[in-house]
Every structure is written in structure tokens, then in C-alpha cells.
PDB file of C-alpha atoms in Angstrom:
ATOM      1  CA  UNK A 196     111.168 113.069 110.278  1.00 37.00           C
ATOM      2  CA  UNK A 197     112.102 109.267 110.114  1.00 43.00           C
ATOM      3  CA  UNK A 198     112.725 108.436 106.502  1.00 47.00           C
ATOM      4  CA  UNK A 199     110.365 106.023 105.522  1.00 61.00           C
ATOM      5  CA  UNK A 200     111.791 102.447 104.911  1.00 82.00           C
ATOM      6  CA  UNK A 201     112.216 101.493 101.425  1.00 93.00           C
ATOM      7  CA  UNK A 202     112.219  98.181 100.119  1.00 95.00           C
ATOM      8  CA  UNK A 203     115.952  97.223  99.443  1.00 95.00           C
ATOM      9  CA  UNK A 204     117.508  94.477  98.197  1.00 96.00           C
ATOM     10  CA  UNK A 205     121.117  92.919  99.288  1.00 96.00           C
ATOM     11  CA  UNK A 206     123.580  90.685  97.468  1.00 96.00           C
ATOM     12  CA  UNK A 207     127.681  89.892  97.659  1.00 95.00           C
ATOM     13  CA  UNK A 208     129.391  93.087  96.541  1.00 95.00           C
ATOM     14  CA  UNK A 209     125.847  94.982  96.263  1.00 95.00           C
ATOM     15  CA  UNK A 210     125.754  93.371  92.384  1.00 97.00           C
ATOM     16  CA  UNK A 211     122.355  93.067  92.240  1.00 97.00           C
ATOM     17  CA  UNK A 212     120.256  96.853  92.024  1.00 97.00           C
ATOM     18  CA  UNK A 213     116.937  98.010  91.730  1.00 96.00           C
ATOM     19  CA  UNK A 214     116.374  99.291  88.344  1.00 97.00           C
ATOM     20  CA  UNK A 215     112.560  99.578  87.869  1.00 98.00           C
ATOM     21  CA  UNK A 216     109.733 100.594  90.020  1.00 98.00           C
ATOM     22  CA  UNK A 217     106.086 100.613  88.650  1.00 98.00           C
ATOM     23  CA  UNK A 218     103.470 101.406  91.903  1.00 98.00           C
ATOM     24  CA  UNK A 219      99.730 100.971  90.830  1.00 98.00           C
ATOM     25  CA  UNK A 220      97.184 102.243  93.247  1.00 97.00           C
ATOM     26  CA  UNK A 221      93.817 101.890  92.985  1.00 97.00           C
ATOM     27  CA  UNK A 222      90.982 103.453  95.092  1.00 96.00           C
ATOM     28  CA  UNK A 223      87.755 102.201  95.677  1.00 95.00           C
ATOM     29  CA  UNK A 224      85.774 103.897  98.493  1.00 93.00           C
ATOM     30  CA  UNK A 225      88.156 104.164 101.064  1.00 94.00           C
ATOM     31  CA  UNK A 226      90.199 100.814 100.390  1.00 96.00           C
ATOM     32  CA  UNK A 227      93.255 101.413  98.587  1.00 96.00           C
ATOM     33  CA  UNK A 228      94.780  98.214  96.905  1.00 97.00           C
ATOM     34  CA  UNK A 229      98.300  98.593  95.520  1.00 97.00           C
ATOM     35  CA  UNK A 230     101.044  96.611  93.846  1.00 97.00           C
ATOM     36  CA  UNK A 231     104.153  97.614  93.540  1.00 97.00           C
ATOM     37  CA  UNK A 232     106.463  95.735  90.932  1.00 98.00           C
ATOM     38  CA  UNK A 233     110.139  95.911  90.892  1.00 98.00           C
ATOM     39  CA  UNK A 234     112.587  95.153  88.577  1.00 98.00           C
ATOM     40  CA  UNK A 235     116.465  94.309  89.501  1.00 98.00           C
ATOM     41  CA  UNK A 236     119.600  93.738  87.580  1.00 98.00           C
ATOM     42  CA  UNK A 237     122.271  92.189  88.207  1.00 98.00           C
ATOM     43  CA  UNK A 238     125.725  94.046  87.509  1.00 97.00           C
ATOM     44  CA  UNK A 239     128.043  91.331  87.997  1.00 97.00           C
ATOM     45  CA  UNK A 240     129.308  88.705  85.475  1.00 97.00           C
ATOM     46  CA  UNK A 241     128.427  85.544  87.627  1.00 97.00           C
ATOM     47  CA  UNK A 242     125.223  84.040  88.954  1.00 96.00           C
ATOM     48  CA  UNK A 243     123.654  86.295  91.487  1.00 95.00           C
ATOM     49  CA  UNK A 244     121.330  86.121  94.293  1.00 94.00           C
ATOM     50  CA  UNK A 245     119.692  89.056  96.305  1.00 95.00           C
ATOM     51  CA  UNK A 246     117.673  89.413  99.280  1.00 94.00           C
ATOM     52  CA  UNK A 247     114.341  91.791  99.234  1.00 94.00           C
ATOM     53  CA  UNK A 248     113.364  93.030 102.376  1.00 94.00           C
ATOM     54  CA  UNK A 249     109.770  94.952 102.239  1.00 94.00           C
ATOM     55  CA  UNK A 250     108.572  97.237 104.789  1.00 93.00           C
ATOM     56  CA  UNK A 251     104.592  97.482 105.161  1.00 91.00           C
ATOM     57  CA  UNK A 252     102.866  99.769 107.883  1.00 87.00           C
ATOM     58  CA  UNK A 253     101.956  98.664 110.972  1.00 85.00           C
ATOM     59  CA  UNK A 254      98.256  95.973 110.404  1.00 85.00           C
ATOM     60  CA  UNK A 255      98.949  95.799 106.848  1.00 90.00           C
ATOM     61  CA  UNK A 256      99.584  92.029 105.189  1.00 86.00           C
ATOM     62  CA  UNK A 257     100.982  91.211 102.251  1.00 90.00           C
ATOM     63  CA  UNK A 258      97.780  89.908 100.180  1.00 89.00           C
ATOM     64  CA  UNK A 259      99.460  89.199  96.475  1.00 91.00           C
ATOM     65  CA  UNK A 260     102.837  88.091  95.771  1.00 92.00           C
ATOM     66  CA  UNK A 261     104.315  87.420  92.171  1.00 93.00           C
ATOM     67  CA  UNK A 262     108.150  86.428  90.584  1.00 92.00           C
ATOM     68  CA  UNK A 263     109.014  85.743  87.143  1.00 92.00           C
ATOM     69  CA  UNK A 264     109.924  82.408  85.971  1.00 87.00           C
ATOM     70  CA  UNK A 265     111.090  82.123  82.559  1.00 85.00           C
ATOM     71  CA  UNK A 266     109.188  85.379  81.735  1.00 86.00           C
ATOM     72  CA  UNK A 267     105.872  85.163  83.065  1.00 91.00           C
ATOM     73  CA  UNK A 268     104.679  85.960  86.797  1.00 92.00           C
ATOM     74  CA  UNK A 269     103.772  83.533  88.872  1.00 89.00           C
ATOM     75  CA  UNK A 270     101.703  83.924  91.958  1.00 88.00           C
ATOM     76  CA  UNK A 271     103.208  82.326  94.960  1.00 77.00           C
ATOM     77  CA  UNK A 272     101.554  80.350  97.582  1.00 65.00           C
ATOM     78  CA  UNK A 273     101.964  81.628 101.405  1.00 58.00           C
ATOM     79  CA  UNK A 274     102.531  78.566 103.746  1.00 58.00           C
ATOM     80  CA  UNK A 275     103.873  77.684 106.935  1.00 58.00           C
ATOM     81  CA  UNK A 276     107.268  78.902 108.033  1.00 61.00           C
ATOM     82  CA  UNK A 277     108.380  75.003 109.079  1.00 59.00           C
ATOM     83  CA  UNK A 278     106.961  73.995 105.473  1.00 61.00           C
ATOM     84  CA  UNK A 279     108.435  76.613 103.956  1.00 59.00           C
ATOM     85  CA  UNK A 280     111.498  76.309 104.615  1.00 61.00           C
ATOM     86  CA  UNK A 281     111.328  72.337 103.855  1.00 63.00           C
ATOM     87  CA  UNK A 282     109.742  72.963 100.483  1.00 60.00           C
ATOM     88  CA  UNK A 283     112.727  75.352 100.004  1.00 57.00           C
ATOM     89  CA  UNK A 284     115.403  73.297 100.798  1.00 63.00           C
ATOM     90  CA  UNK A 285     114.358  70.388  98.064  1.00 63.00           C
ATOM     91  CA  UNK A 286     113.742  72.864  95.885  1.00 57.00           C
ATOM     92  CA  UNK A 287     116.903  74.606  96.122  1.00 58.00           C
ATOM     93  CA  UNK A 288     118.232  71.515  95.968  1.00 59.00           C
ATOM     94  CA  UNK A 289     117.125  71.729  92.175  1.00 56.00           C
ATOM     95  CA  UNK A 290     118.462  74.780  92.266  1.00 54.00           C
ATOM     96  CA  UNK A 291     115.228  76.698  91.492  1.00 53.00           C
ATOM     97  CA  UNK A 292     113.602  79.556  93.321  1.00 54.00           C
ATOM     98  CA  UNK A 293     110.260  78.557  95.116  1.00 56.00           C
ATOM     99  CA  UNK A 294     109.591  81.934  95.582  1.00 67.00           C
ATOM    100  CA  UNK A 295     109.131  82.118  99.272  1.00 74.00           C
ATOM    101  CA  UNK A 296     108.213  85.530 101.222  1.00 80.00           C
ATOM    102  CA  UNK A 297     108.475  85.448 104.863  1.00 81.00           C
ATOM    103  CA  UNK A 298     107.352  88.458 106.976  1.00 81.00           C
ATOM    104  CA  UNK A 299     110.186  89.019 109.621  1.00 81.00           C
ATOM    105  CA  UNK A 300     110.962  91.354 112.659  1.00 79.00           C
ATOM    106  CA  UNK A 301     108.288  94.688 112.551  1.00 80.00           C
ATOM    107  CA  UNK A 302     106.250  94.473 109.694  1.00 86.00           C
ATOM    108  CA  UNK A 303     108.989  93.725 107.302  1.00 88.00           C
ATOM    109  CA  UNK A 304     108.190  90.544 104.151  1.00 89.00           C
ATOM    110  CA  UNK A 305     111.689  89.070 102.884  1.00 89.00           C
ATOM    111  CA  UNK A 306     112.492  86.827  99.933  1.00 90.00           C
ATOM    112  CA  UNK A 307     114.690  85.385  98.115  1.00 89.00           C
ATOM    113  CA  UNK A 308     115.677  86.511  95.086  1.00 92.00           C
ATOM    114  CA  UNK A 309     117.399  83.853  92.976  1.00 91.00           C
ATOM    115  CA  UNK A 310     118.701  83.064  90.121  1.00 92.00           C
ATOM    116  CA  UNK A 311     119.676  86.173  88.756  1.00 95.00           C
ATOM    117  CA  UNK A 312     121.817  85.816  85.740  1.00 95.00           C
ATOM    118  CA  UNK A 313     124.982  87.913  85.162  1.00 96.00           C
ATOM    119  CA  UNK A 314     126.004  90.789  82.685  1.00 97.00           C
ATOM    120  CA  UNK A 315     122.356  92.416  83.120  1.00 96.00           C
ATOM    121  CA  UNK A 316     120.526  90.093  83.684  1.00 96.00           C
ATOM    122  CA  UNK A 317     117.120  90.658  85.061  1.00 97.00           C
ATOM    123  CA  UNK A 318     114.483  89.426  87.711  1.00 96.00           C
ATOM    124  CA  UNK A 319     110.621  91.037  88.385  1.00 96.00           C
ATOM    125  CA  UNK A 320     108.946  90.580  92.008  1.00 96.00           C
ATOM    126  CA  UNK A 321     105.350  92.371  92.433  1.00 95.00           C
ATOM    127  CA  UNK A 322     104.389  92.719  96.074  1.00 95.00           C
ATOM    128  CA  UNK A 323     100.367  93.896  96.390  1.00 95.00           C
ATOM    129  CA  UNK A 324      98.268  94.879  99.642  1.00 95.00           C
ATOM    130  CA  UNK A 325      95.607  96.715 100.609  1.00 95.00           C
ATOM    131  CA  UNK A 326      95.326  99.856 103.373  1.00 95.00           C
ATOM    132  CA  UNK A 327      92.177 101.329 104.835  1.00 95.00           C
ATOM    133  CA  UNK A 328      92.649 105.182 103.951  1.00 95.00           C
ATOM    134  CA  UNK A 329      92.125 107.887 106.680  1.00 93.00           C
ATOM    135  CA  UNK A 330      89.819 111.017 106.904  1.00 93.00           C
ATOM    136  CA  UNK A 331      91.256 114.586 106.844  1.00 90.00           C
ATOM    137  CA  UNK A 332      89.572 117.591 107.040  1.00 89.00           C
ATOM    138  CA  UNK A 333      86.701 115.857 104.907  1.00 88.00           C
ATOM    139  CA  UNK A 334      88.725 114.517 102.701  1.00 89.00           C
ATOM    140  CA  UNK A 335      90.378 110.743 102.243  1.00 93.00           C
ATOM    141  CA  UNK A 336      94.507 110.811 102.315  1.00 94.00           C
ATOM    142  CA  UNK A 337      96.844 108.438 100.392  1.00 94.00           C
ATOM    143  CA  UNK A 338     100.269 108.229 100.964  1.00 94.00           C
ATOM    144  CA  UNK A 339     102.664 106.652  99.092  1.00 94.00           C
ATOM    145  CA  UNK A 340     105.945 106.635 100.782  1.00 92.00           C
ATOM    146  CA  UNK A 341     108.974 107.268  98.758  1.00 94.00           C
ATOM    147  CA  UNK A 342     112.478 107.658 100.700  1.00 94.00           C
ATOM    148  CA  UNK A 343     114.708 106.071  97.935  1.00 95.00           C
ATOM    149  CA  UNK A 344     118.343 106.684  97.617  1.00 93.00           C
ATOM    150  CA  UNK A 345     119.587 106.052  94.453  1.00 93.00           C
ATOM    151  CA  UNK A 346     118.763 106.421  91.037  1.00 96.00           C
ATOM    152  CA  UNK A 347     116.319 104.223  89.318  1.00 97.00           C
ATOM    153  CA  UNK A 348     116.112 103.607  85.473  1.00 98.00           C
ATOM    154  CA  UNK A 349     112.448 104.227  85.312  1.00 98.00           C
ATOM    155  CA  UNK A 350     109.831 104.717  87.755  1.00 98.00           C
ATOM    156  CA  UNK A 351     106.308 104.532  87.058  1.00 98.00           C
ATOM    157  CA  UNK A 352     103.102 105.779  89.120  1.00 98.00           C
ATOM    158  CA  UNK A 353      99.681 104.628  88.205  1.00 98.00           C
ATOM    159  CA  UNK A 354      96.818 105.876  90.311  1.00 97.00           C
ATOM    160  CA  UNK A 355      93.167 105.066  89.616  1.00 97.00           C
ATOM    161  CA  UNK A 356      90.127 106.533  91.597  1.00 96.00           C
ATOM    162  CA  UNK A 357      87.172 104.923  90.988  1.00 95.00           C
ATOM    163  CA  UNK A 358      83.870 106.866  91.064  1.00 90.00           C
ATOM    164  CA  UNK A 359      84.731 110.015  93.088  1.00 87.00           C
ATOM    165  CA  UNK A 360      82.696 112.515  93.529  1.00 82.00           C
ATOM    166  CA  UNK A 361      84.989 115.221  93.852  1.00 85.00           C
ATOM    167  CA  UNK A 362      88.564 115.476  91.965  1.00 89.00           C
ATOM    168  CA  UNK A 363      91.594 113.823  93.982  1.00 94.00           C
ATOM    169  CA  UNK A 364      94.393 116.298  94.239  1.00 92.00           C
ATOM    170  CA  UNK A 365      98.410 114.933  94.648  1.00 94.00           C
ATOM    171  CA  UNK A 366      99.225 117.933  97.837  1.00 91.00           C
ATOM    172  CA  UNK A 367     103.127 117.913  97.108  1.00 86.00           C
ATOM    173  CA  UNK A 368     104.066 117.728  93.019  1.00 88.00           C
ATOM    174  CA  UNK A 369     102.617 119.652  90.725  1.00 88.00           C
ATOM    175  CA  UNK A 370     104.313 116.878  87.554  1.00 90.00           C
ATOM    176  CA  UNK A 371     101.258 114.447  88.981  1.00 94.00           C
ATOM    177  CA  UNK A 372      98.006 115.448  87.654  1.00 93.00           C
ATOM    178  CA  UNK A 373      94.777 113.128  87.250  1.00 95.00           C
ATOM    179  CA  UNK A 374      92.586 113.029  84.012  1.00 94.00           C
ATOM    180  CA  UNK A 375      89.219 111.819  83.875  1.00 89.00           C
ATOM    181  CA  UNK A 376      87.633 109.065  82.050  1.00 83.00           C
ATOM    182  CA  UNK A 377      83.940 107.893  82.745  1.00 83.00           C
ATOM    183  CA  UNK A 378      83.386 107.848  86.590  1.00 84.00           C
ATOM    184  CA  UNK A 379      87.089 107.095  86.817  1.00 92.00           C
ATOM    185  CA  UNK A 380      90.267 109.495  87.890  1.00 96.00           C
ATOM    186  CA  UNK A 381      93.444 108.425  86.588  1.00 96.00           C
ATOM    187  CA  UNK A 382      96.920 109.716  87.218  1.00 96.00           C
ATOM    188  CA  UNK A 383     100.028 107.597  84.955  1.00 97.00           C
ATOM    189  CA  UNK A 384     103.320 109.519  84.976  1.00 97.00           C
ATOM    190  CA  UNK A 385     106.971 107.800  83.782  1.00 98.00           C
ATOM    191  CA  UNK A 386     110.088 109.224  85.306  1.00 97.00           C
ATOM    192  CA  UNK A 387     113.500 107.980  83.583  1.00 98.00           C
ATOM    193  CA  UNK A 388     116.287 108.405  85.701  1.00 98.00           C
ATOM    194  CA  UNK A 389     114.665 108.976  88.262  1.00 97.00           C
ATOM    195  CA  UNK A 390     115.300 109.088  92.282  1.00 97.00           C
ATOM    196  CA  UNK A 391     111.331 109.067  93.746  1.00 95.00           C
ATOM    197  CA  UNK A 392     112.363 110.506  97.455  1.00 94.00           C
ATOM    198  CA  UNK A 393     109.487 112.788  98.081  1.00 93.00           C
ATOM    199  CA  UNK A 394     106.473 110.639  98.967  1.00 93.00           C
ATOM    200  CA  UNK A 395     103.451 111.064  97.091  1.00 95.00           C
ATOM    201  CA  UNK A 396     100.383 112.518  98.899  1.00 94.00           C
TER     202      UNK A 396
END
């Protein structure tokens, strides 16, 4: 099997890491809309800056995209690649992050990820989109891809189905269980020290 690409993120020395992962999903008829918010640190003592590179499946678009500045998240605006990359040369000028995601070669979204202070300091980007789920054997499948290779501090899965009729079952981990509430399935499990490398069906 191919191992599914994970969103990484690249600095000088490798510094900067991902220490946080929180995936909500939430299901509405066959639409699945999900954000997935990630948290790095950076390692180093100096002024960092890291690179996120996000893989989406083929026909699926980034449709929400969030960074913190000064500890609240801030939706960014999607423009132009020529005015992009204007707007983020003044900007960076004033050395301040725009917040700028750029979908590159395949159906990979990049950004910048900058500044990230040193001695732990820490930086939040949420990336959300939405996937059409399939039929099989009568029932609708979800999968989450989850190929990472190293450890995170915490990762967090949140999974609402909204008025099903039947029960939604996760196929391949028996830690992942749904409760129900009202017409709603829910399914919110915390990991600490966690490496999530077995996708989630």
C-alpha cells in the first residue's frame, strides 16, 4: 500500500515539529466537512520559520483556512497567486505573516509558517474541507488517513454524525467508540503521546 501523505512541515535543522493534532469531522448526509488543526513548536532558541505542505485527495479544495496571530485565529483570504505573492512581499517586509496558502504540484496546499518564536514557542494553523463520502455495501465510508511518523504530544479525534439512522461503526480500532446524544453520534477520544499511523475508517 502507498502510505498516505501526511501533512509535514520543514524548517533549517528540522527545529520546528508538529506537536498537536485535533481532526474534527462532521457528517451530514453524505458530506463530510472536516478541519484539522495543528499545533507546532519550535525547538530551537532563535526565530523560526517552517513550511506546511498539505496533501488533499484528488477534487478536494481547501474551503477554510485559519493561523493564529497574537492568540486568536484568523481566517485568511484566498487570492490570486500574482497578488499573493505581492501582498506577501510588503508584508514580509513588516516582517509579519499574511498567512498565505498556495495549492502546489498534485493536490498539495503550502504555507508559510512564520514567526515562530524560539525555546517552545508555539504556532496553530487549521486547514478545513469538505469530501463527498462513498457507498459500500449499503453503507457510507469515511476515511481518515493517518500515516504519521513520529510522535505527537496529543492527538485528538472528534467525529460527529448528525441524524443517522443506524449507528456508525470505526472498522479498524476498537479505543474509538461513538455515544449518542439526541439525533446526534459522537465519537471524542485524546491520545497523549501518541503516533496516529493507522487510518481511521
Amino acid at each position: 500500500t502507498i502510505l498516505a501523505q501526511m501533512p509535514s512541515i520543514t524548517s533549517t535543522d528540522n527545529a520546528v515539529v508538529f506537536q498537536k493534532l485535533h481532526i474534527d469531522a462532521k457528517i451530514v448526509g453524505n458530506i463530510a466537512s472536516y478541519t484539522w488543526t495543528m499545533t507546532f513548536e519550535n525547538k530551537s532558541n532563535r526565530i523560526m520559520e517552517g513550511n506546511l505542505t498539505f496533501p488533499l485527495g484528488e477534487g478536494i479544495a481547501v474551503d477554510n483556512y485559519a493561523i493564529d496571530i497574537n492568540g486568536k485565529m484568523r481566517n485568511a483570504v484566498p487570492v490570486e497567486k500574482a497578488k499573493a505573492t505581492t501582498v506577501f512581499e510588503d508584508i514580509s517586509r513588516r516582517k509579519v505573516d499574511p498567512g498565505i496558502l498556495e495549492k502546489v504540484e498534485g493536490n498539495n496546499f503550502r504555507t508559510r509558517v512564520y514567526p515562530i518564536n524560539g525555546n517552545g514557542g508555539i504556532r496553530i494553523v487549521s486547514i478545513g474541507f469538505n469530501e463527498e463520502l462513498k457507498m459500500e455495501n449499503n453503507m457510507l465510508k469515511m476515511n481518515i488517513p493517518l500515516a504519521f511518523k513520529d510522535q505527537l504530544k496529543e492527538f485528538t479525534i472528534n467525529i460527529d454524525v448528525i441524524e443517522s439512522a443506524l449507528p456508525p461503526k470505526v472498522l479498524n480500532n476498537s479505543q474509538l467508540v461513538f455515544d449518542k446524544a439526541e439525533q446526534t453520534y459522537n465519537l471524542n477520544k485524546t491520545f497523549k503521546n501518541y503516533t496516529p499511523n493507522n487510518s481511521i475508517n
